[in-house]
XYZ file of N, CA and C in Angstrom:
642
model
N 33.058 8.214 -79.984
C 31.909 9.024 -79.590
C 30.748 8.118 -79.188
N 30.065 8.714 -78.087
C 28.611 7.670 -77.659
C 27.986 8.290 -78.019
N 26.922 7.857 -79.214
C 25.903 8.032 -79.562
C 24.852 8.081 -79.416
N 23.801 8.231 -78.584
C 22.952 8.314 -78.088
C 21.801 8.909 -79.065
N 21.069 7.127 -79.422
C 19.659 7.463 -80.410
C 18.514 7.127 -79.932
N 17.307 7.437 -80.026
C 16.201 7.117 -80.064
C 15.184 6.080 -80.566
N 13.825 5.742 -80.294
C 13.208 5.168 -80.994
C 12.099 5.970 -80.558
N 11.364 6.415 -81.853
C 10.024 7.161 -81.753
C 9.370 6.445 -82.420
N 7.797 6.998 -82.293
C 6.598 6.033 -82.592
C 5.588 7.557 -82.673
N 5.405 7.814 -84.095
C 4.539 8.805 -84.092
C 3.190 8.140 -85.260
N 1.733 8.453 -84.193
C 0.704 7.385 -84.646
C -0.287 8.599 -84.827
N -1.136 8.169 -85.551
C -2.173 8.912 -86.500
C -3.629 8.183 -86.976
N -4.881 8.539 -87.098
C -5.779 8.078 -88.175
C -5.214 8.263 -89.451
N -5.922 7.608 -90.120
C -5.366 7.516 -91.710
C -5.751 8.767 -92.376
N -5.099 9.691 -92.950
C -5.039 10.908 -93.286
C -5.035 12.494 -92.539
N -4.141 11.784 -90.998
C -3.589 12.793 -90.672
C -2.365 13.162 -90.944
N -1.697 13.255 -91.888
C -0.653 13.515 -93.020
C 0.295 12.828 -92.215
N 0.672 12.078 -91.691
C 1.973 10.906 -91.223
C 2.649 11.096 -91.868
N 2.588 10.562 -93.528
C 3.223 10.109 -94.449
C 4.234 11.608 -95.079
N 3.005 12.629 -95.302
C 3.738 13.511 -95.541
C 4.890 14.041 -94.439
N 4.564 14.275 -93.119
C 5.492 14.409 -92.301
C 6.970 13.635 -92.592
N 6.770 12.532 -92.925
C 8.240 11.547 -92.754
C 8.776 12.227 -94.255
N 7.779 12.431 -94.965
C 8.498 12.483 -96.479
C 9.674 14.246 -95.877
N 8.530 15.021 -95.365
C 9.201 16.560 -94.928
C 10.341 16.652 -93.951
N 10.257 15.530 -93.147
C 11.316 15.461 -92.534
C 12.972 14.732 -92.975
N 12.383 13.628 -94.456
C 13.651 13.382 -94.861
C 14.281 14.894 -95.542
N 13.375 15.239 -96.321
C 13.922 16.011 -96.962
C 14.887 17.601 -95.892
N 14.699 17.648 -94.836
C 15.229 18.121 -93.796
C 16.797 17.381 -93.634
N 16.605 15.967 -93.736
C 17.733 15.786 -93.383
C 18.668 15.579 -94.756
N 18.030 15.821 -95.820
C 18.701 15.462 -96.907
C 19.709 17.380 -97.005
N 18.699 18.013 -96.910
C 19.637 19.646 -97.016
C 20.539 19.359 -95.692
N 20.595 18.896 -94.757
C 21.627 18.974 -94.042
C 22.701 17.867 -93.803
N 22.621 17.442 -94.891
C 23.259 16.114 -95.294
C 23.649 14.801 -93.993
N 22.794 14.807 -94.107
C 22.441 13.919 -92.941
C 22.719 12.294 -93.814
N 22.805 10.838 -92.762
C 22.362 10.148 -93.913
C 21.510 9.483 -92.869
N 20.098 8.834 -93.986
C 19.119 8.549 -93.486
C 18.812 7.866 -94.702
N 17.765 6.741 -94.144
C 16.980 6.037 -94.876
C 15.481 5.546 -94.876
N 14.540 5.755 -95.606
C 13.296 5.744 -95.680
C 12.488 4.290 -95.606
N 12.224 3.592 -94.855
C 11.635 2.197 -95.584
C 10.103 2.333 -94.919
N 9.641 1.252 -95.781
C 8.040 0.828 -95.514
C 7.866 -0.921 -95.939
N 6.934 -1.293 -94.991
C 6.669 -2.415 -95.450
C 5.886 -3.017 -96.566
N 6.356 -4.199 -97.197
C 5.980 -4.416 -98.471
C 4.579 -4.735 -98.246
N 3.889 -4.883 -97.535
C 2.300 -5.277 -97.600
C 1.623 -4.292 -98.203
N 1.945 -3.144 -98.004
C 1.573 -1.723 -98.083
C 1.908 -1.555 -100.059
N 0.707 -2.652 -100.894
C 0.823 -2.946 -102.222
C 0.101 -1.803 -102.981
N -0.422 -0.324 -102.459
C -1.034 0.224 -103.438
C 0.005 1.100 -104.635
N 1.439 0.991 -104.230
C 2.610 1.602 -104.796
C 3.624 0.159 -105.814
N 3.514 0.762 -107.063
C 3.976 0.061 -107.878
C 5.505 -0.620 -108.006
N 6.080 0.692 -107.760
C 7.511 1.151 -107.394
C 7.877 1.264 -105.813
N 9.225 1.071 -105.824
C 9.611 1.200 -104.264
C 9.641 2.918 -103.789
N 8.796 3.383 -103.606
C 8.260 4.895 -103.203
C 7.443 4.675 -101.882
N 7.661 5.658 -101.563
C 6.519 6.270 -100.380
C 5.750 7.601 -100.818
N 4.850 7.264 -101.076
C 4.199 8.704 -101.562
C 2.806 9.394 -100.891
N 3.104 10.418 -100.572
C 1.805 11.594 -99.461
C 0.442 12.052 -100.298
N -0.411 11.727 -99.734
C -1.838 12.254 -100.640
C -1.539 13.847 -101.545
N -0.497 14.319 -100.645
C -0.781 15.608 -101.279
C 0.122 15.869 -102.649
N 0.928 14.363 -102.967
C 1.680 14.152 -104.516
C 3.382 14.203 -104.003
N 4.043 14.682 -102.425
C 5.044 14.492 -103.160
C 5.948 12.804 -102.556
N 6.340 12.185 -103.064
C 7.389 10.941 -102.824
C 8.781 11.269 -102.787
N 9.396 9.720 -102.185
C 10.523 9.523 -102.183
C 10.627 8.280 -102.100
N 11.926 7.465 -103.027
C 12.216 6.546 -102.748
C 12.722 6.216 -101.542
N 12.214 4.597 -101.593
C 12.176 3.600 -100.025
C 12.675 2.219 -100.290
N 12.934 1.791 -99.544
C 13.616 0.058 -99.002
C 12.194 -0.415 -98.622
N 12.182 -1.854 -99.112
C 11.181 -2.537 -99.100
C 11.391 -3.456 -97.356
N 10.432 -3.572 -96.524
C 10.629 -4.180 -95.760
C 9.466 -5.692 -95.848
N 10.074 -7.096 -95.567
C 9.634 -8.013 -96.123
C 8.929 -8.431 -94.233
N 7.787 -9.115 -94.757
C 7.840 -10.230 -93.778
C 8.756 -10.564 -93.039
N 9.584 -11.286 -93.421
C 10.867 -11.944 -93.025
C 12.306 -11.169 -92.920
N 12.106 -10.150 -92.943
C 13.339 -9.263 -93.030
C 13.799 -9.054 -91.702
N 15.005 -8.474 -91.427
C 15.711 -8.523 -90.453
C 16.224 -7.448 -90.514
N 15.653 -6.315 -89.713
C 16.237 -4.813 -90.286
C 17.442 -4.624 -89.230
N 17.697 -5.343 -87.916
C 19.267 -5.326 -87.587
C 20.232 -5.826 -88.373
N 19.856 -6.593 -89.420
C 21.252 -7.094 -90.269
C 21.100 -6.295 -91.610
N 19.637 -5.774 -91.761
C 19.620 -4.315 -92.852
C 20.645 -3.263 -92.557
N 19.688 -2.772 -91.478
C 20.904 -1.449 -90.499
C 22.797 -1.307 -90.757
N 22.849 -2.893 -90.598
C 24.348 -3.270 -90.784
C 24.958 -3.047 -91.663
N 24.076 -3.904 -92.942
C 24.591 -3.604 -93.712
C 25.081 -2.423 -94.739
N 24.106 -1.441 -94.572
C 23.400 -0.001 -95.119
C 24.695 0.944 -94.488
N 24.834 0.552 -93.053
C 25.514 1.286 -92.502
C 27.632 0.620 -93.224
N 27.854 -0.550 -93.322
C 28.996 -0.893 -94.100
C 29.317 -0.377 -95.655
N 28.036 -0.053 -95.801
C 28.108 0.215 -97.602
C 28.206 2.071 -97.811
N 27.690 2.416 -96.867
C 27.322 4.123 -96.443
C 28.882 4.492 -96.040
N 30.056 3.711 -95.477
C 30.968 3.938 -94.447
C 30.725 4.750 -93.312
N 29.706 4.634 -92.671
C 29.000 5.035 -91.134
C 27.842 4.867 -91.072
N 27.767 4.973 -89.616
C 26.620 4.795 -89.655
C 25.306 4.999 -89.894
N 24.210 4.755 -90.282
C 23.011 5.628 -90.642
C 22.783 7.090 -89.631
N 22.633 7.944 -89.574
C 21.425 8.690 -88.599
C 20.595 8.351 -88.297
N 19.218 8.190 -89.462
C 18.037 8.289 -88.946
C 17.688 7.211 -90.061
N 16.682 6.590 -89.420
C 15.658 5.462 -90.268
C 14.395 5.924 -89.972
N 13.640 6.252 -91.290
C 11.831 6.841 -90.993
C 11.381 5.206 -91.964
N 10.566 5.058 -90.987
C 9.538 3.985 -91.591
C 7.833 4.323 -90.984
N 7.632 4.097 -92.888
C 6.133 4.400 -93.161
C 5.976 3.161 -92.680
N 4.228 2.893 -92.507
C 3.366 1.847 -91.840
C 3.427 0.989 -90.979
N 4.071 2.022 -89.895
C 5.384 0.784 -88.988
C 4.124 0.061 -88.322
N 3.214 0.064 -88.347
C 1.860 -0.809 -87.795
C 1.555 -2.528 -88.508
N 2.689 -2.160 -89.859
C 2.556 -3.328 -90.378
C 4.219 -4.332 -90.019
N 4.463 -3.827 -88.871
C 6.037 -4.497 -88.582
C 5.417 -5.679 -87.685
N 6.271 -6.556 -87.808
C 6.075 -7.579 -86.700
C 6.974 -6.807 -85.162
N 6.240 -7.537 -84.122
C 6.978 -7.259 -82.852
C 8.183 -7.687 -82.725
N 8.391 -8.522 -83.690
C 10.419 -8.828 -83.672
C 11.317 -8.037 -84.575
N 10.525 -6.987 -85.869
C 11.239 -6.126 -86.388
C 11.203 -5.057 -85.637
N 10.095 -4.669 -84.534
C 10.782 -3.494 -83.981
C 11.144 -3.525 -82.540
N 11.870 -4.490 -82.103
C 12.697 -5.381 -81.695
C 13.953 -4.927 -81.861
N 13.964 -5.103 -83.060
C 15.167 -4.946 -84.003
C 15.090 -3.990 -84.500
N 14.257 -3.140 -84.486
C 14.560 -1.512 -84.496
C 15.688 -0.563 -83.247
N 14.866 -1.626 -82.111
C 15.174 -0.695 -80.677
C 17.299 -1.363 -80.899
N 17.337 -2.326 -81.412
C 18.798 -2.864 -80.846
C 19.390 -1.961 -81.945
N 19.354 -1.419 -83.190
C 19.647 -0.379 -83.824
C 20.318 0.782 -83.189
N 18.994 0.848 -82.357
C 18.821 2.255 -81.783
C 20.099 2.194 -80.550
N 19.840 1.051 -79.603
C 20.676 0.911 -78.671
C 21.906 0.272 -79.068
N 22.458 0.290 -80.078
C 23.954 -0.744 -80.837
C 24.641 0.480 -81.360
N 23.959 0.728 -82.485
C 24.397 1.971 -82.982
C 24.317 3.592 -82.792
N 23.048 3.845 -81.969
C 23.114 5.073 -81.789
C 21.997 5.336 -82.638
N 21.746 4.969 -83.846
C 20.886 5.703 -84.977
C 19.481 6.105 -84.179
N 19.217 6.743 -84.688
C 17.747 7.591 -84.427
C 16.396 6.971 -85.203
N 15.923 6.605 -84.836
C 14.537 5.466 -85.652
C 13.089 6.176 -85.049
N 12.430 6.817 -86.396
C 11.260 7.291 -86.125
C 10.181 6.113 -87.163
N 9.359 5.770 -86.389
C 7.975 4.745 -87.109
C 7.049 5.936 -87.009
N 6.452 5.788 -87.995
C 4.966 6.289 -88.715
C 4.002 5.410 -88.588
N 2.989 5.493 -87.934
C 1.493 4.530 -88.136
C 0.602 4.370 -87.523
N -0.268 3.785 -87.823
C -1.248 3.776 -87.302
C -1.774 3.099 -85.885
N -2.433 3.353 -85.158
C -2.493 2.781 -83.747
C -3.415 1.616 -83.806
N -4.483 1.668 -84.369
C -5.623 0.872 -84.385
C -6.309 0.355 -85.549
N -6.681 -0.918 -85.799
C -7.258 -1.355 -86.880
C -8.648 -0.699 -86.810
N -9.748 -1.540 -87.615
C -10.932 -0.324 -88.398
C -12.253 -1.072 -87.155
N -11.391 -2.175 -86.276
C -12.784 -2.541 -84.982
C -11.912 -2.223 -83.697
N -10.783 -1.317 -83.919
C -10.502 -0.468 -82.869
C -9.126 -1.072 -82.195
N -8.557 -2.520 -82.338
C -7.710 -2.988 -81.909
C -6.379 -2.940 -82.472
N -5.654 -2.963 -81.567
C -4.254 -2.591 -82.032
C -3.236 -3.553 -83.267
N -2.957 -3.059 -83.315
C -1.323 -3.569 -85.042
C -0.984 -4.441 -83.874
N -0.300 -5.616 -84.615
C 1.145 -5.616 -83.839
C 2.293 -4.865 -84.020
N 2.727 -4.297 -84.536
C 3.520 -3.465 -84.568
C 3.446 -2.524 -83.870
N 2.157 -1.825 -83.825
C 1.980 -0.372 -83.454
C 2.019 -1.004 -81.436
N 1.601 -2.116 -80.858
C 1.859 -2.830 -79.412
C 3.181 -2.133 -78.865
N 3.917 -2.862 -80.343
C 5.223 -3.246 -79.528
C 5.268 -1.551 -79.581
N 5.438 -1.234 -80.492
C 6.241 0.596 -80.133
C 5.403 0.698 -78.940
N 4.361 0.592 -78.882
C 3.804 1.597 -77.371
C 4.522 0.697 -76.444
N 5.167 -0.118 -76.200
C 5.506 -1.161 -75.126
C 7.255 -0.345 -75.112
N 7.941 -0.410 -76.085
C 9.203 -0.110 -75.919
C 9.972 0.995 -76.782
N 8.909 1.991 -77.168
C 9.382 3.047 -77.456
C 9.693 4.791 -76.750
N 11.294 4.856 -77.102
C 11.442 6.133 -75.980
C 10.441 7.256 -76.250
N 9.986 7.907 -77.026
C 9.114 8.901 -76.966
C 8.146 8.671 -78.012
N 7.306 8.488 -77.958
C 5.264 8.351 -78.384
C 4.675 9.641 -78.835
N 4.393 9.851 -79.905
C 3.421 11.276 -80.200
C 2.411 10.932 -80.790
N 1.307 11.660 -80.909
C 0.001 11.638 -81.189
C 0.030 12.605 -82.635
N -0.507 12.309 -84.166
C -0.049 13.135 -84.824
C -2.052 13.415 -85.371
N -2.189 14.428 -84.616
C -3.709 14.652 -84.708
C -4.999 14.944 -85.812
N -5.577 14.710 -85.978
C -6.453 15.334 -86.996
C -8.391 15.109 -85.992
N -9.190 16.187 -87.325
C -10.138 16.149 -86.911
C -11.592 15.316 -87.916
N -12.360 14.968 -86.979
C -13.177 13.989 -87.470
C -14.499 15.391 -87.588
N -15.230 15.148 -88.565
C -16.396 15.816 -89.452
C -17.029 16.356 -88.284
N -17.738 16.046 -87.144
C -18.290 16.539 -85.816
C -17.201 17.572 -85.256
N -16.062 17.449 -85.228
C -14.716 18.622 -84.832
C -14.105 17.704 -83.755
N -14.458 16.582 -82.930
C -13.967 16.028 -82.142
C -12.261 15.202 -82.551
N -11.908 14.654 -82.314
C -10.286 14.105 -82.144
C -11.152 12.948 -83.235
N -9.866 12.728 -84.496
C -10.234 11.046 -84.819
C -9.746 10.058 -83.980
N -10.267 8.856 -84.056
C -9.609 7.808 -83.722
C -9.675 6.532 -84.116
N -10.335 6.280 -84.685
C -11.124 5.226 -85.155
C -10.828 4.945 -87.059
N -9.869 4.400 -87.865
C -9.905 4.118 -88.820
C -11.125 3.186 -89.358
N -12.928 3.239 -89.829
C -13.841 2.725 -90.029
C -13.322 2.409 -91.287
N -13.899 0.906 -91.816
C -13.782 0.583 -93.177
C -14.733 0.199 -93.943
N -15.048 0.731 -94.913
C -16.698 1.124 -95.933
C -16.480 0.112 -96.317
N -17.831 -0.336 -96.501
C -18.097 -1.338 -97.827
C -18.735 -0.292 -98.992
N -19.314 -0.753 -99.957
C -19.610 -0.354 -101.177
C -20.760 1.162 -101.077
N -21.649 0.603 -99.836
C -22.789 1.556 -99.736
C -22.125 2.784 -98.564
N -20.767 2.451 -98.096
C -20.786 3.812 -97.039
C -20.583 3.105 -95.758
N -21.075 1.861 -95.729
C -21.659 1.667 -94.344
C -20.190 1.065 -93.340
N -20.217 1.179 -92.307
C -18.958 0.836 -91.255
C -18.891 -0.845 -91.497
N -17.597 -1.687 -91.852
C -17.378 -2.964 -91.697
C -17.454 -3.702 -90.471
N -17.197 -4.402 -89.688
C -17.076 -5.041 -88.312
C -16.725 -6.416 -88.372
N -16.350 -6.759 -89.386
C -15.855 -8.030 -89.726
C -14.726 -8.363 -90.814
N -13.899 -9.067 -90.938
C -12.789 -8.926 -91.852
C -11.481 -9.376 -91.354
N -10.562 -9.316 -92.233
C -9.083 -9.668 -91.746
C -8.945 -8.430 -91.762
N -7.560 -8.144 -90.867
C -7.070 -7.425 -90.223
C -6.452 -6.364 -91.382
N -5.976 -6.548 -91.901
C -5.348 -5.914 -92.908
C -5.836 -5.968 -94.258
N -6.442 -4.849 -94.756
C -6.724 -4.507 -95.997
C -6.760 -3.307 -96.940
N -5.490 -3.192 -97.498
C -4.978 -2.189 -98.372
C -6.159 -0.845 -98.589
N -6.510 0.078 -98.486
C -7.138 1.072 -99.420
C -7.394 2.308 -98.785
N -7.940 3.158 -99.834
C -7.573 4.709 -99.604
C -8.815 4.805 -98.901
N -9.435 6.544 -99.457
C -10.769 6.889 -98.746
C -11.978 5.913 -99.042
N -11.961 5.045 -100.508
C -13.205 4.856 -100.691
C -13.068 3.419 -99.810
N -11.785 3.152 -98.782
C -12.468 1.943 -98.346
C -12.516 2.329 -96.827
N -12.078 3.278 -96.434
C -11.592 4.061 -94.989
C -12.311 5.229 -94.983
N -12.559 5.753 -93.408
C -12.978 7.074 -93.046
C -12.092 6.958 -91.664
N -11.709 8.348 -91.360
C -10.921 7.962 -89.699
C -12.250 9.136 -89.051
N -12.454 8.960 -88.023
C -13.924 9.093 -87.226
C -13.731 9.675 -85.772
N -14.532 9.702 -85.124
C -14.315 10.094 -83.776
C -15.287 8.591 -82.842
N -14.666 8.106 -81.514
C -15.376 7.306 -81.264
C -16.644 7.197 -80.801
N -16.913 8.598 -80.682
C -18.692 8.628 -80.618
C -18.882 8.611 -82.245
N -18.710 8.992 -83.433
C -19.979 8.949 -84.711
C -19.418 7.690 -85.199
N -18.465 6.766 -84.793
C -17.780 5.348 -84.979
C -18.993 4.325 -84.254
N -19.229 4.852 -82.707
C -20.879 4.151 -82.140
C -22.104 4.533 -82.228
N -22.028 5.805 -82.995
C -23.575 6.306 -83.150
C -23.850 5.541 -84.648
N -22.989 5.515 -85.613
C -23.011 4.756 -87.241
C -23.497 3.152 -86.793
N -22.786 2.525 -86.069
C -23.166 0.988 -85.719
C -24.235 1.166 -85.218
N -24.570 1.795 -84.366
C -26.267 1.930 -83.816
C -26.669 1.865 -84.425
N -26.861 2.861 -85.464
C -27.928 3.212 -86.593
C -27.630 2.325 -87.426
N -26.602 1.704 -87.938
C -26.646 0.446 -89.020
C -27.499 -0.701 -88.094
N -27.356 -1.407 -86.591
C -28.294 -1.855 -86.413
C -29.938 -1.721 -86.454
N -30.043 -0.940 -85.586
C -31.611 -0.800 -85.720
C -31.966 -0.547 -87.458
N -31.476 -0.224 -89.029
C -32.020 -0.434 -89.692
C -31.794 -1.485 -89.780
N -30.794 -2.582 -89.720
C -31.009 -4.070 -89.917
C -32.088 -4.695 -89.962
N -32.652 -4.343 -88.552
C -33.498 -4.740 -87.241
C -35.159 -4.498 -88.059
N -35.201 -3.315 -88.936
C -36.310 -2.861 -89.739
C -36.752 -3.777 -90.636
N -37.962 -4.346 -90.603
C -38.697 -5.326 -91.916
C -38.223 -4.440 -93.002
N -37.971 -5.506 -94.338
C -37.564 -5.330 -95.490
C -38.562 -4.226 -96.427
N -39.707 -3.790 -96.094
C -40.252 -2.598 -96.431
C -40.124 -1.501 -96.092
N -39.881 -1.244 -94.776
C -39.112 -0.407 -94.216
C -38.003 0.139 -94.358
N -36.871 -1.185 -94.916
C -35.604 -0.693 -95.764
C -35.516 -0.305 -96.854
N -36.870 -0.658 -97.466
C -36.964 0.312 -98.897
C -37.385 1.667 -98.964
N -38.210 1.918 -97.801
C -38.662 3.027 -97.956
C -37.404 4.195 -97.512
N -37.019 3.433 -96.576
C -36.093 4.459 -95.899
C -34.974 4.824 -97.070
N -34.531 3.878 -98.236
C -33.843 4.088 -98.468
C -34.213 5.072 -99.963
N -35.100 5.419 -100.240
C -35.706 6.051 -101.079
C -36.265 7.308 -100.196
């Protein structure tokens, strides 16, 4: 039989339920006994246990994906130990893949047939892209937008990252673990109207910043 699988790339701000989606969709393929496997990358340290778990409480266990991992000789193997081949592979934070694991997603897809959906995010918190999340837009068969709305009602887009007082970051490494109190996902107008206004109070003599802030 020719198999004919996919590679999808479905991208989101941070708490437009992604996560829950992949969790709702294994469980879809679990009643129809499908076989499938869940992974996420290990950077993704706020989970103790090898789980993937949705704001709204429910999980499932996951395969750890390393730095250095090689998910075409994963695939292989999963698929020798299973006696066939996988179906479907859902991977959470596929934004944290290198461009040679999903690489090695697509030869999956095109070797075996299996069906490979990534979850993640499009853009870091000063607007520029994952590597990971590149490559899917570069060589993935179908792209979806998984939407939510920012406080004004406009489209999010923009994952902003708080410091202590609220205020938008603009400096930092690229990657840094945390929930709401270190993230807001935004729209890209109140993403440039917030930096405005964090400048010009900068810009305000130090009496001025007291008053304002009282």
């Amino acid at each position: 039989m020719n198999r004919k699988g996919k590679l999808y790339f479905r991208y989101g701000t941070m708490g437009s339920a992604k996560t829950a989606l992949l969790l709702t969709t294994a469980y879809n393929f679990e009643e129809r006994g499908m076989r499938y496997v869940c992974m996420k990358p290990v950077v993704d340290t706020r989970e103790n246990a090898n789980v993937i778990r949705s704001r709204i409480g429910i999980e499932r266990e996951c395969m750890w994906i390393y730095h250095d991992s090689d998910l075409y000789e994963m695939a292989s193997q999963l698929a020798e130990k299973a006696g066939g081949i996988i179906d479907w592979f859902l991977v959470d934070e596929a934004q944290f893949l290198t461009a040679e694991q999903v690489d090695q997603l697509s030869r999956v897809v095109d070797d075996y047939g299996s069906n490979v959906i990534c979850y993640g995010l499009r853009t870091d918190f000063r607007s520029h892209l994952f590597e990971g999340s590149r490559r899917l837009f570069e060589i993935a068969d179908t792209i979806d937008e998984i939407k939510s709305t920012c406080t004004c009602g406009r489209k999010t887009i923009i994952n902003a990252r708080l410091d202590h007082e609220g205020n938008f970051v603009e400096q930092g490494e690229q990657v840094e673990i945390g929930g709401d109190d270190r993230y807001m996902a935004v729209c890209r107008k109140c993403w440039r109207n917030k930096k405005i206004e964090q400048s010009h109070y900068a810009t305000l003599p130090l009496t001025e910043q007291k008053e304002d802030c009282c």
